[in-house]
GROMACS .gro file of C-alpha atoms in nm:
model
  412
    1UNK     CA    1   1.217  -0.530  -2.759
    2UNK     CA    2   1.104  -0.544  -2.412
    3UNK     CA    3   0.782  -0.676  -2.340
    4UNK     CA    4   0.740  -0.447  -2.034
    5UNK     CA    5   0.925  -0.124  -1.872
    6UNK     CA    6   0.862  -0.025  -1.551
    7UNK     CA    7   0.962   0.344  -1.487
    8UNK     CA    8   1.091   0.390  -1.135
    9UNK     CA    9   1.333   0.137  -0.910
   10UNK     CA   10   1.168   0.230  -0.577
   11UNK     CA   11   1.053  -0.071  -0.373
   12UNK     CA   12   0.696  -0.066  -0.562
   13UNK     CA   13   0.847  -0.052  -0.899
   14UNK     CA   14   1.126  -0.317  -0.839
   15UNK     CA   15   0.833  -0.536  -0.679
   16UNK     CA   16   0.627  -0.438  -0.996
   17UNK     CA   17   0.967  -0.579  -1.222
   18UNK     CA   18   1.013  -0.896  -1.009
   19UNK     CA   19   0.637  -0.973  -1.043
   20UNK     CA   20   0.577  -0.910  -1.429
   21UNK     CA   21   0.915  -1.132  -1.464
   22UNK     CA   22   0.799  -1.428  -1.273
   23UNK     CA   23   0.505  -1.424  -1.487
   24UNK     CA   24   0.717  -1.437  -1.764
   25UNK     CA   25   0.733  -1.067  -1.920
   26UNK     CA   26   1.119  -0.955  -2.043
   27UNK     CA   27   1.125  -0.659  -1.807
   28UNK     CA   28   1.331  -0.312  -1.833
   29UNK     CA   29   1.378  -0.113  -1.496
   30UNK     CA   30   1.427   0.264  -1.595
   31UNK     CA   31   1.526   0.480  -1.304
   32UNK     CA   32   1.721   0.803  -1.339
   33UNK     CA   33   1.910   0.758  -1.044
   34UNK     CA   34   1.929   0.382  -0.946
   35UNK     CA   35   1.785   0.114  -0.747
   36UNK     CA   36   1.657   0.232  -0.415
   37UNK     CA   37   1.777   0.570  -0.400
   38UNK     CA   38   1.456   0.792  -0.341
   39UNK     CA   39   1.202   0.713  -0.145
   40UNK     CA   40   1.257   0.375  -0.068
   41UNK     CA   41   1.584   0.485   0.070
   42UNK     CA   42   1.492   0.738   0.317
   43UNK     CA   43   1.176   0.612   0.510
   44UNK     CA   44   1.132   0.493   0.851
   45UNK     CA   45   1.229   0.126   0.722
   46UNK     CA   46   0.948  -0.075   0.859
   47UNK     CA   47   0.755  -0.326   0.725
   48UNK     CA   48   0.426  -0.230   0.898
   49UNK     CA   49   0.170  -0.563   0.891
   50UNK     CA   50   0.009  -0.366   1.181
   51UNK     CA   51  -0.102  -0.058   0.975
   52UNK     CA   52  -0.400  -0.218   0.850
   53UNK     CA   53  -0.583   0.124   0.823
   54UNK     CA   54  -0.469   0.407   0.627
   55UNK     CA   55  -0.338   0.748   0.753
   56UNK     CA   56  -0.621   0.960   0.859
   57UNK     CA   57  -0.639   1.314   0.804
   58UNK     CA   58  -0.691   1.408   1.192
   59UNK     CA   59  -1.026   1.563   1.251
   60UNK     CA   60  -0.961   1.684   1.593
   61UNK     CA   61  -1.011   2.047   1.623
   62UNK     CA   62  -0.795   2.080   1.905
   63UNK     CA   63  -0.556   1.910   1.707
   64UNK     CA   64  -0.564   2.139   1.376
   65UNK     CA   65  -0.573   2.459   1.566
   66UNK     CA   66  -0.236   2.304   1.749
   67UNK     CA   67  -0.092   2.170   1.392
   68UNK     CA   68  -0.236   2.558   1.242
   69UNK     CA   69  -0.009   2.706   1.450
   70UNK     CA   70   0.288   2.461   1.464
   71UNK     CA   71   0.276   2.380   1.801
   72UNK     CA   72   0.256   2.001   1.709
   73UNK     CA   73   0.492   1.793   1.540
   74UNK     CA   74   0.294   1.525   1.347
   75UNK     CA   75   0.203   1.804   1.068
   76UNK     CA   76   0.384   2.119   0.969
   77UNK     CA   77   0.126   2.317   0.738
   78UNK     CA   78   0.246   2.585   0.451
   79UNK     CA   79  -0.065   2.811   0.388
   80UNK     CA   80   0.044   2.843  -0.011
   81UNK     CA   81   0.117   2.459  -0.039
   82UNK     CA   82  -0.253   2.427   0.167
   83UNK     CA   83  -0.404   2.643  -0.064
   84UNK     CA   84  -0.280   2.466  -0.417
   85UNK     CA   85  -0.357   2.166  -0.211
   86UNK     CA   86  -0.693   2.228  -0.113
   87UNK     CA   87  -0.926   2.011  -0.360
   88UNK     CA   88  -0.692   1.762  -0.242
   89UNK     CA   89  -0.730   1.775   0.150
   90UNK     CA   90  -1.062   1.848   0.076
   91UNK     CA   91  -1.086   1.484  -0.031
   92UNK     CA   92  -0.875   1.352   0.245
   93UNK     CA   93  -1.106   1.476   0.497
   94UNK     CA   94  -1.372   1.398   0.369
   95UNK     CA   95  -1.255   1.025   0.367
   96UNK     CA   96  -1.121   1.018   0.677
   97UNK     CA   97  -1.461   1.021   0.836
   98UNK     CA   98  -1.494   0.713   1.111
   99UNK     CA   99  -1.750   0.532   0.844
  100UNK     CA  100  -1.531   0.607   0.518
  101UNK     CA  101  -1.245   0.525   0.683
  102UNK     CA  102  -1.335   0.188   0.789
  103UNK     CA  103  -1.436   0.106   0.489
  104UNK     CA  104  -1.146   0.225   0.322
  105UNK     CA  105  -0.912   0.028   0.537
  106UNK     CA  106  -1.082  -0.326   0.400
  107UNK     CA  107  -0.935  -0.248   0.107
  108UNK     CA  108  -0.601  -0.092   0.220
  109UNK     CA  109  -0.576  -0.400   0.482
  110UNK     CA  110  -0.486  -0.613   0.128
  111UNK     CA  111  -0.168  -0.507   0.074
  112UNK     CA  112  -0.045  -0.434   0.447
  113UNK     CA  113  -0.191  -0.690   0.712
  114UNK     CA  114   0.022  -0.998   0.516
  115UNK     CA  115   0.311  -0.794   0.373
  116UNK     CA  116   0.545  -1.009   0.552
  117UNK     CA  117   0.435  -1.293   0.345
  118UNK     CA  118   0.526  -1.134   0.018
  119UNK     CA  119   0.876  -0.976   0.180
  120UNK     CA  120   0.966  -1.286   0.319
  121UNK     CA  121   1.043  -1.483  -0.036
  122UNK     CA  122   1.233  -1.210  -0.181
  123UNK     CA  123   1.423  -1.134   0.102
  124UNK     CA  124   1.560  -1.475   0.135
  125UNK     CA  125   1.620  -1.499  -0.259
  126UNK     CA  126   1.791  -1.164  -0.223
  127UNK     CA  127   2.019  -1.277   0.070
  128UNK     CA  128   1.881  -0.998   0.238
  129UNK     CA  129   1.748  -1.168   0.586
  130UNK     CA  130   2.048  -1.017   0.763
  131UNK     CA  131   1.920  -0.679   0.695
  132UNK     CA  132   1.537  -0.729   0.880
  133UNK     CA  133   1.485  -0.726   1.269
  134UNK     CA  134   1.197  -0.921   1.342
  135UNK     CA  135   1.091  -0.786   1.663
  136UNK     CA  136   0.856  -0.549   1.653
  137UNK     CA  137   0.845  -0.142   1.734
  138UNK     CA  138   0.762   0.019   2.050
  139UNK     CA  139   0.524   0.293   2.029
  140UNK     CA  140   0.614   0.524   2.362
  141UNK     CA  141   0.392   0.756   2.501
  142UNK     CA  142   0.454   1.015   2.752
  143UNK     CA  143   0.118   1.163   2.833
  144UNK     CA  144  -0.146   0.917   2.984
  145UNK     CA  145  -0.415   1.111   2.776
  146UNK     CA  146  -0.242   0.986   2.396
  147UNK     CA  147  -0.167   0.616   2.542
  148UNK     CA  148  -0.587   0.581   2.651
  149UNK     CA  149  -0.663   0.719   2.335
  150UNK     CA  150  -0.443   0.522   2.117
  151UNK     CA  151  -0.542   0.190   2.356
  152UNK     CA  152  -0.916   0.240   2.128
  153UNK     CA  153  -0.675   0.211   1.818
  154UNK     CA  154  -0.485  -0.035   1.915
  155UNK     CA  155  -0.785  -0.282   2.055
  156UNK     CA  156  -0.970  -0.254   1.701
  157UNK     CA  157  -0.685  -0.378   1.539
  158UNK     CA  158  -0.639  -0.634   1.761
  159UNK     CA  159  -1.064  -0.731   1.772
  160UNK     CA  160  -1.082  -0.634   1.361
  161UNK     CA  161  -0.742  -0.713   1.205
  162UNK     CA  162  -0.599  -0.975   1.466
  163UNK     CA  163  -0.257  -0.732   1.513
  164UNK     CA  164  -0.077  -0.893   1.839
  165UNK     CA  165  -0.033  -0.572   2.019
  166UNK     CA  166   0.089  -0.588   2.393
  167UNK     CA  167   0.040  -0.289   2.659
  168UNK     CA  168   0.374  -0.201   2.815
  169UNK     CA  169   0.438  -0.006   3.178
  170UNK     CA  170   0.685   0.205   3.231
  171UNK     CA  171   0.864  -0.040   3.387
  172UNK     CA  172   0.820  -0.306   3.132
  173UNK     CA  173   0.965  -0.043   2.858
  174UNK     CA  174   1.260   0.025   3.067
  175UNK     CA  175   1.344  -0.351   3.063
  176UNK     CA  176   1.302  -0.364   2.673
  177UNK     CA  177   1.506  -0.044   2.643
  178UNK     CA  178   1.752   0.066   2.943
  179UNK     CA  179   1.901   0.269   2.788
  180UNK     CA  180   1.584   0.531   2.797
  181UNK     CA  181   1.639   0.821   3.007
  182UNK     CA  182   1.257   0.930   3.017
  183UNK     CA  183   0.947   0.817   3.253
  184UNK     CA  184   0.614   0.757   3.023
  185UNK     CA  185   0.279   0.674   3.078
  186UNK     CA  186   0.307   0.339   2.893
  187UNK     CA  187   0.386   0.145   2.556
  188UNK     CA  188   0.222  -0.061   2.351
  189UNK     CA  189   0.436  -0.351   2.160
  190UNK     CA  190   0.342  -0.419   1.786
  191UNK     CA  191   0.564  -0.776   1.771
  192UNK     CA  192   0.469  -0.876   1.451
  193UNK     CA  193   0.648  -0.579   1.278
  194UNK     CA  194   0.974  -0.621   1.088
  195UNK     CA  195   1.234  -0.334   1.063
  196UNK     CA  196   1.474  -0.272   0.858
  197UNK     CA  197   1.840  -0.204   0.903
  198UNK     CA  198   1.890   0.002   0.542
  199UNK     CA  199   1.554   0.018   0.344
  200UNK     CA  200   1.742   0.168   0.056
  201UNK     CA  201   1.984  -0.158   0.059
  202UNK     CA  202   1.668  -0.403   0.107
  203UNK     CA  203   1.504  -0.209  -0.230
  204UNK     CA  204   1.872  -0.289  -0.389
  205UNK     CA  205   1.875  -0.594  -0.289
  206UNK     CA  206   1.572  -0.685  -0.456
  207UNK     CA  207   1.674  -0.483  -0.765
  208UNK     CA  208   1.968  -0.719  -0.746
  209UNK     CA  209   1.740  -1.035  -0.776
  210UNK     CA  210   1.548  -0.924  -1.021
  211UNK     CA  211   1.888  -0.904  -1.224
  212UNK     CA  212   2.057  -1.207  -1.129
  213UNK     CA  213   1.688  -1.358  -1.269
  214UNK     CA  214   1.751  -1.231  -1.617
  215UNK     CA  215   1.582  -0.849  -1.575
  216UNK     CA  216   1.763  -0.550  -1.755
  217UNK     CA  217   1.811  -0.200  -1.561
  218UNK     CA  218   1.894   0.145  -1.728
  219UNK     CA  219   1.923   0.475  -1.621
  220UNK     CA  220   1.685   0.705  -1.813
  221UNK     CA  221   1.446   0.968  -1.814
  222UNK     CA  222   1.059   0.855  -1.740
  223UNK     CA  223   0.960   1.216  -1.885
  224UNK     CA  224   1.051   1.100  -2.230
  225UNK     CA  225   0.748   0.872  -2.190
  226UNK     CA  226   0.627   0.816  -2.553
  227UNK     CA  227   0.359   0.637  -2.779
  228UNK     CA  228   0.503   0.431  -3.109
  229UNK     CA  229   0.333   0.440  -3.418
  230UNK     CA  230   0.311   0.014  -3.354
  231UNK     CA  231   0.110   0.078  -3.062
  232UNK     CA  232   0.351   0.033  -2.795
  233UNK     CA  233   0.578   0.278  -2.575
  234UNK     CA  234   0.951   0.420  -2.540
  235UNK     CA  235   1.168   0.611  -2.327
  236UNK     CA  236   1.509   0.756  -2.348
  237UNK     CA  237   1.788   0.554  -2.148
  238UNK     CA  238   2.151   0.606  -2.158
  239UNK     CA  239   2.123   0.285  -2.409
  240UNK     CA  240   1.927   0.547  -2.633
  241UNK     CA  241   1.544   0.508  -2.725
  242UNK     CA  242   1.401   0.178  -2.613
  243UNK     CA  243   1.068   0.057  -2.692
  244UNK     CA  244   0.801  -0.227  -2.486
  245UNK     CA  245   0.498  -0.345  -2.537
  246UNK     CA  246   0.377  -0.171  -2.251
  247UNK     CA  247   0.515   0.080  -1.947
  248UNK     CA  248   0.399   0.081  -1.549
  249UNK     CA  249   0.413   0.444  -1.438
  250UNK     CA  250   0.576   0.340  -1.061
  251UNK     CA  251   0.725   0.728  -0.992
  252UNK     CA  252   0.580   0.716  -0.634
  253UNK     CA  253   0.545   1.109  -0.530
  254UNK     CA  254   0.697   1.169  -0.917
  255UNK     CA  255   0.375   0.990  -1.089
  256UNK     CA  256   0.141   1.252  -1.147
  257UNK     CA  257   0.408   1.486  -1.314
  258UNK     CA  258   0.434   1.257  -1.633
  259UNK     CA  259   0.060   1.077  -1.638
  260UNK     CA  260  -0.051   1.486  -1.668
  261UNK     CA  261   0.115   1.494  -1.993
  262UNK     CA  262  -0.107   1.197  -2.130
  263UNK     CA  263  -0.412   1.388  -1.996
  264UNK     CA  264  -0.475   1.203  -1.667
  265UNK     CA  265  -0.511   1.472  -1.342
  266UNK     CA  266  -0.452   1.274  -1.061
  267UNK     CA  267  -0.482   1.468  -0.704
  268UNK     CA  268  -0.158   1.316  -0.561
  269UNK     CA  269  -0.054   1.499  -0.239
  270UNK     CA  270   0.289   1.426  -0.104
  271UNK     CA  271   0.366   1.469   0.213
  272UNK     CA  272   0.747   1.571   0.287
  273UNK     CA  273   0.945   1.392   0.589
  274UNK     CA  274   1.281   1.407   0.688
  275UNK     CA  275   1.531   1.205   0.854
  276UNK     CA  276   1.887   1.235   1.020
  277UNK     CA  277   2.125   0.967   1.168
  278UNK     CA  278   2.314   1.020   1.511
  279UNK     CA  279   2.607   0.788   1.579
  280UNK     CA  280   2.479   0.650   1.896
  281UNK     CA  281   2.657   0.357   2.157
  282UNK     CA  282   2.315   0.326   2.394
  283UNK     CA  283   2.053   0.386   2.155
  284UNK     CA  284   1.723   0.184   2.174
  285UNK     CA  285   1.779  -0.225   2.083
  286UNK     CA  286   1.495  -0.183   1.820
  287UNK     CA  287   1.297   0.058   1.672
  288UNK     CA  288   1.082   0.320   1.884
  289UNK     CA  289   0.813   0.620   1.829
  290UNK     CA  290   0.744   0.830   2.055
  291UNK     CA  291   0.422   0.924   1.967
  292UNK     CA  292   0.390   1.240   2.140
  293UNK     CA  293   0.638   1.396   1.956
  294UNK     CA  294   0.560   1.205   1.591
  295UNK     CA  295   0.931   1.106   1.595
  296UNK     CA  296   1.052   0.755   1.526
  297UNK     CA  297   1.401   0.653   1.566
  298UNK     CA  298   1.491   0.310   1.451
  299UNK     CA  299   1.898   0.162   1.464
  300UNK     CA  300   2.057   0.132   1.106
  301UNK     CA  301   2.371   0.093   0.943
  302UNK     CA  302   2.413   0.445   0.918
  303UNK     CA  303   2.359   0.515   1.257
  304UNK     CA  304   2.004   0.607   1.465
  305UNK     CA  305   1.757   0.731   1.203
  306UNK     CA  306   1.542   0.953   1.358
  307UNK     CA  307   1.225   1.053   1.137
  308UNK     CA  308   0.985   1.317   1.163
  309UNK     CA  309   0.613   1.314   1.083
  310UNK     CA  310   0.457   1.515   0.748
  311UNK     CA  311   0.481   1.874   0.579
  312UNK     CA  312   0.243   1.978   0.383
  313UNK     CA  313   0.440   2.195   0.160
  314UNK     CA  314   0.527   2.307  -0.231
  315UNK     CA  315   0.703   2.007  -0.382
  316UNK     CA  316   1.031   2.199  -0.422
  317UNK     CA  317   1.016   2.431  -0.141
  318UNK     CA  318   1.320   2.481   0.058
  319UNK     CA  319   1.379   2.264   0.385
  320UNK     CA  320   1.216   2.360   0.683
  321UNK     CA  321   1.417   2.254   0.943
  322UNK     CA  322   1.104   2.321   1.195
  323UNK     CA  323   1.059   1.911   1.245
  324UNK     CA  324   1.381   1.798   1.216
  325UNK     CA  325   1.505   1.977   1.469
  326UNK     CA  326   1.250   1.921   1.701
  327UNK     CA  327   1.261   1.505   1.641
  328UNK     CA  328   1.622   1.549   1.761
  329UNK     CA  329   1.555   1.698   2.034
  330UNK     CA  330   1.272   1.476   2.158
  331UNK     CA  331   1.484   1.184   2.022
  332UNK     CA  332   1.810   1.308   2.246
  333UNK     CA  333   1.532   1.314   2.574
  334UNK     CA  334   1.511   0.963   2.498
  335UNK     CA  335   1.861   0.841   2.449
  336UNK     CA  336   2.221   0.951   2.460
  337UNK     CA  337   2.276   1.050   2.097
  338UNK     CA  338   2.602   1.128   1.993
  339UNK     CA  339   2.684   1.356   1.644
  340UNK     CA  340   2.486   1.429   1.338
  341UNK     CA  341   2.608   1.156   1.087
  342UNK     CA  342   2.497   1.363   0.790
  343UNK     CA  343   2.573   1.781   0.743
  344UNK     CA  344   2.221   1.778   0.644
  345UNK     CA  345   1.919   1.602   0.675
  346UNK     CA  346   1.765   1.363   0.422
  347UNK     CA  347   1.392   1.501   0.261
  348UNK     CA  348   1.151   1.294   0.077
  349UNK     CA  349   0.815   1.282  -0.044
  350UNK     CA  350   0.520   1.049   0.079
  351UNK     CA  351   0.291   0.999  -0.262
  352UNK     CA  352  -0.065   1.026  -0.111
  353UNK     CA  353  -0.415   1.006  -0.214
  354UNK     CA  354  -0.724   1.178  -0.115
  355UNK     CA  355  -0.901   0.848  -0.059
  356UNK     CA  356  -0.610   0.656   0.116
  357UNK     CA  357  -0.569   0.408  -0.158
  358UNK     CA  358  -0.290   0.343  -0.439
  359UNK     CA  359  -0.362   0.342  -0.808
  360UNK     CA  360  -0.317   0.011  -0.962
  361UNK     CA  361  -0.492  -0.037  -1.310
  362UNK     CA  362  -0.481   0.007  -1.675
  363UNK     CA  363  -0.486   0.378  -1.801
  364UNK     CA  364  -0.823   0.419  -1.921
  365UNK     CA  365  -0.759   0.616  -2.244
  366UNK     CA  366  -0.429   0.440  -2.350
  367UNK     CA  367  -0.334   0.092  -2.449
  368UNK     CA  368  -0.045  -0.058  -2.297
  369UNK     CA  369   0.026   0.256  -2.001
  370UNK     CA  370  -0.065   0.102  -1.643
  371UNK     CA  371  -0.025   0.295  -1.315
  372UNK     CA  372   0.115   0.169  -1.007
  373UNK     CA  373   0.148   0.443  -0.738
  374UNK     CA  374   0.042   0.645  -0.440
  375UNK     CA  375   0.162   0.402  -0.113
  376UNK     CA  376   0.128   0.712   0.064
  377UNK     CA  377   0.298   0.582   0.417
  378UNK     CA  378   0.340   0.191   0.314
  379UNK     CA  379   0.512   0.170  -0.037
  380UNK     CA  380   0.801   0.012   0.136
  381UNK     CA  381   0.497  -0.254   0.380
  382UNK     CA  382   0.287  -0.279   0.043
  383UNK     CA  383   0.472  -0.240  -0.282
  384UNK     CA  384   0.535  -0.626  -0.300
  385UNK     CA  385   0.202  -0.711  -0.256
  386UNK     CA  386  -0.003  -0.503  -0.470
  387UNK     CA  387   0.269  -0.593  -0.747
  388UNK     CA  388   0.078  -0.922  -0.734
  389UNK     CA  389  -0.235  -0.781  -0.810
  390UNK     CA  390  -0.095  -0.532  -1.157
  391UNK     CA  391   0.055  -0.878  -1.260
  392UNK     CA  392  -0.282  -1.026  -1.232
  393UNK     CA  393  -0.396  -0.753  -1.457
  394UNK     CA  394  -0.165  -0.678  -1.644
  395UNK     CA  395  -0.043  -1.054  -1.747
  396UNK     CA  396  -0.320  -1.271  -1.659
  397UNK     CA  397  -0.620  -1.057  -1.776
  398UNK     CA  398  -0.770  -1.077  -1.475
  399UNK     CA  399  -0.988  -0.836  -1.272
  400UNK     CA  400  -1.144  -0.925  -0.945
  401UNK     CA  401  -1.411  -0.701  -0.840
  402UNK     CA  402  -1.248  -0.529  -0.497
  403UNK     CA  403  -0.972  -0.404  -0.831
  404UNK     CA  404  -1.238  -0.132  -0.907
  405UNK     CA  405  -1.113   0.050  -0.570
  406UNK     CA  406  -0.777   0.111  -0.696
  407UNK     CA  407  -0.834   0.203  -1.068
  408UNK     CA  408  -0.704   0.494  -1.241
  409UNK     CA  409  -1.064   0.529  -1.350
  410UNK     CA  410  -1.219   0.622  -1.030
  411UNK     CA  411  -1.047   0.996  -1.073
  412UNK     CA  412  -1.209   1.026  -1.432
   0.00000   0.00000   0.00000
């Protein structure tokens, strides 16, 4: 029998796997589809030590009333989805005050600001250093107005986080990227960023590690989730019925679907995004947003992902092309993009929070179940990181006091 099975082969629960096994735990990684091949496979690919503070739920009202009637690009809002939603984004605004927020972000700085140091041991165990560009993203801006205002962001982090952030002209972006084909009020340089040439491959070749070091992985269904009458858990893999001492709940935007069933209603909100490669021979050198547009493009092995920002919409809703579409096109204004390397475009689901902040903890009401999810926006940055502190936890017995802010608990 296992000692521990971690339900979902995303980048937090593979980081979850790797952790409880270097601490010594016999670890099964259940995932019905395989390593990599969700989430973790379709996001913007960036290790982001710059994103120190969480996603904010914008409180301009010249922004909502734009994003209310789809006129901007960063948020596409379904009324019904809002509506179901609304406890939910309730919270989130509420949180995203300037005050909450900056308090938030001390905690959410933990597993973000020095994500490079947990990525960088497994990627060079995993013979996966070929796949990660270390040199940064360029944040573009076309209108002067969003650069000056994002300056203010981008000088806290610098005065309050120490990010090395570097104000580009025009000029200067041009000579980082001549292959641009637009004129723009400025840049600014995060440096210290890593991206990724195939996030889904880094996740797998973690997954891959965690084998080689002795770790068993099994396709299965996490909604089989049960209690033995010993006291520990099981769940139905294509080896049949196996049974741990304990199970980590790491489902990302899946999560809250099976903890309901044990009685635990947490508000997860996902936010849907969508990507879509373009075979491309003078796309940007490295990875770009342009901000006015909430479209990032970054080079992979499948071509020039281009990304879109979130929807707010019913978890299986059909695709609303609305983004996508216009991400090309502002992505196309940039560079000379050639076809769509996909008929359709990939969609995914951000796991989000209403305070900003994962759950990491012991279920309150049940021995042995432990919750790891809700990255929101840096499950891919994070995952390895906050696996450290569930180890801790889970392994070591340990509970520092700034764990409180991630506990199942706090939602009752």
């Amino acid at each position: 029998m296992a000692t521990s099975i971690v339900l979902g082969a995303g980048m937090v629960g593979v980081s979850t796997a790797l952790a409880l096994q270097q601490r010594g735990d016999d670890v099964l990684l259940v995932d019905r589809k395989g390593i990599g091949r969700e989430t973790s496979y379709g996001n913007a690919g960036a290790i982001q030590t710059e994103a120190c503070e969480p996603t904010a739920f914008p409180r301009s009202v010249g922004f909502l009333l734009k994003a209310a009637t789809k006129q901007h690009n960063m948020i596409n809002w379904h009324p019904r989805a809002v509506i179901e939603n609304r406890h939910a984004l309730w919270g989130y605004w509420k949180n995203s005050a300037p005050a909450r927020h900056a308090a938030i972000s001390q905690w959410y700085a933990r597993f973000t600001a020095k994500a490079e140091k947990h990525h960088a041991p497994l990627a060079k165990a995993a013979d996966a250093e070929h796949l990660i560009r270390r040199s940064g993203y360029i944040a573009a801006f076309r209108q002067a107005s969003t650069l000056e205002s994002h300056m203010k962001t981008a000088e806290r982090l610098k005065q309050g986080w120490d990010v090395p952030v570097v104000e580009l002209s025009d000029a200067q972006v041009h000579e980082k990227e001549p292959a641009l084909n637009v004129s723009l009020a400025g840049g600014l340089w995060f440096s210290n960023v890593w991206t990724c040439q195939s996030p889904g491959a880094l996740t797998s070749a973690y997954g891959e590690l965690f084998k080689q070091r002795g770790g068993s992985v099994a396709y299965g269904d996490a909604m089989s989730l049960a209690a033995t009458e010993d006291g520990g858990w099981s769940v139905m893999t294509e080896q049949g019925r196996v049974e741990a001492e304990r199970v980590v709940v790491a489902l990302g935007p899946w999560s809250s679907e099976l903890t309901e069933r044990f009685g635990y209603r947490i508000p997860l909100l996902r936010k849907r995004g969508y990507h879509r490669h373009f075979t491309s021979s003078s796309g940007p050198n490295n990875a770009m947003l342009d901000v006015d547009n909430a479209t990032f493009m970054s080079p992979m092995n499948q071509g020039l992902r281009v990304c879109t920002g979130a929807e707010i919409t019913q978890f299986d809703a059909p695709a609303d092309l609305r983004q996508i579409s216009r991400a090309e096109q502002a992505a196309r204004e940039f560079f000379e993009l050639g076809e769509r390397v996909e008929s359709a475009p990939w969609i995914g689901h951000r796991p989000c929070l209403p305070d900003m902040l994962p759950v990491i903890g012991a279920a309150p009401r049940h021995n042995g179940l432990w919750f790891h999810f809700g990255h929101a926006h840096q499950g891919f940055t994070g995952g390895p990181a906050a696996a450290q502190l569930l180890m801790e936890l889970m392994v070591d017995g340990k509970s520092p006091d700034w764990a409180a802010h991630f506990s199942p608990a706090r939602f009752g």
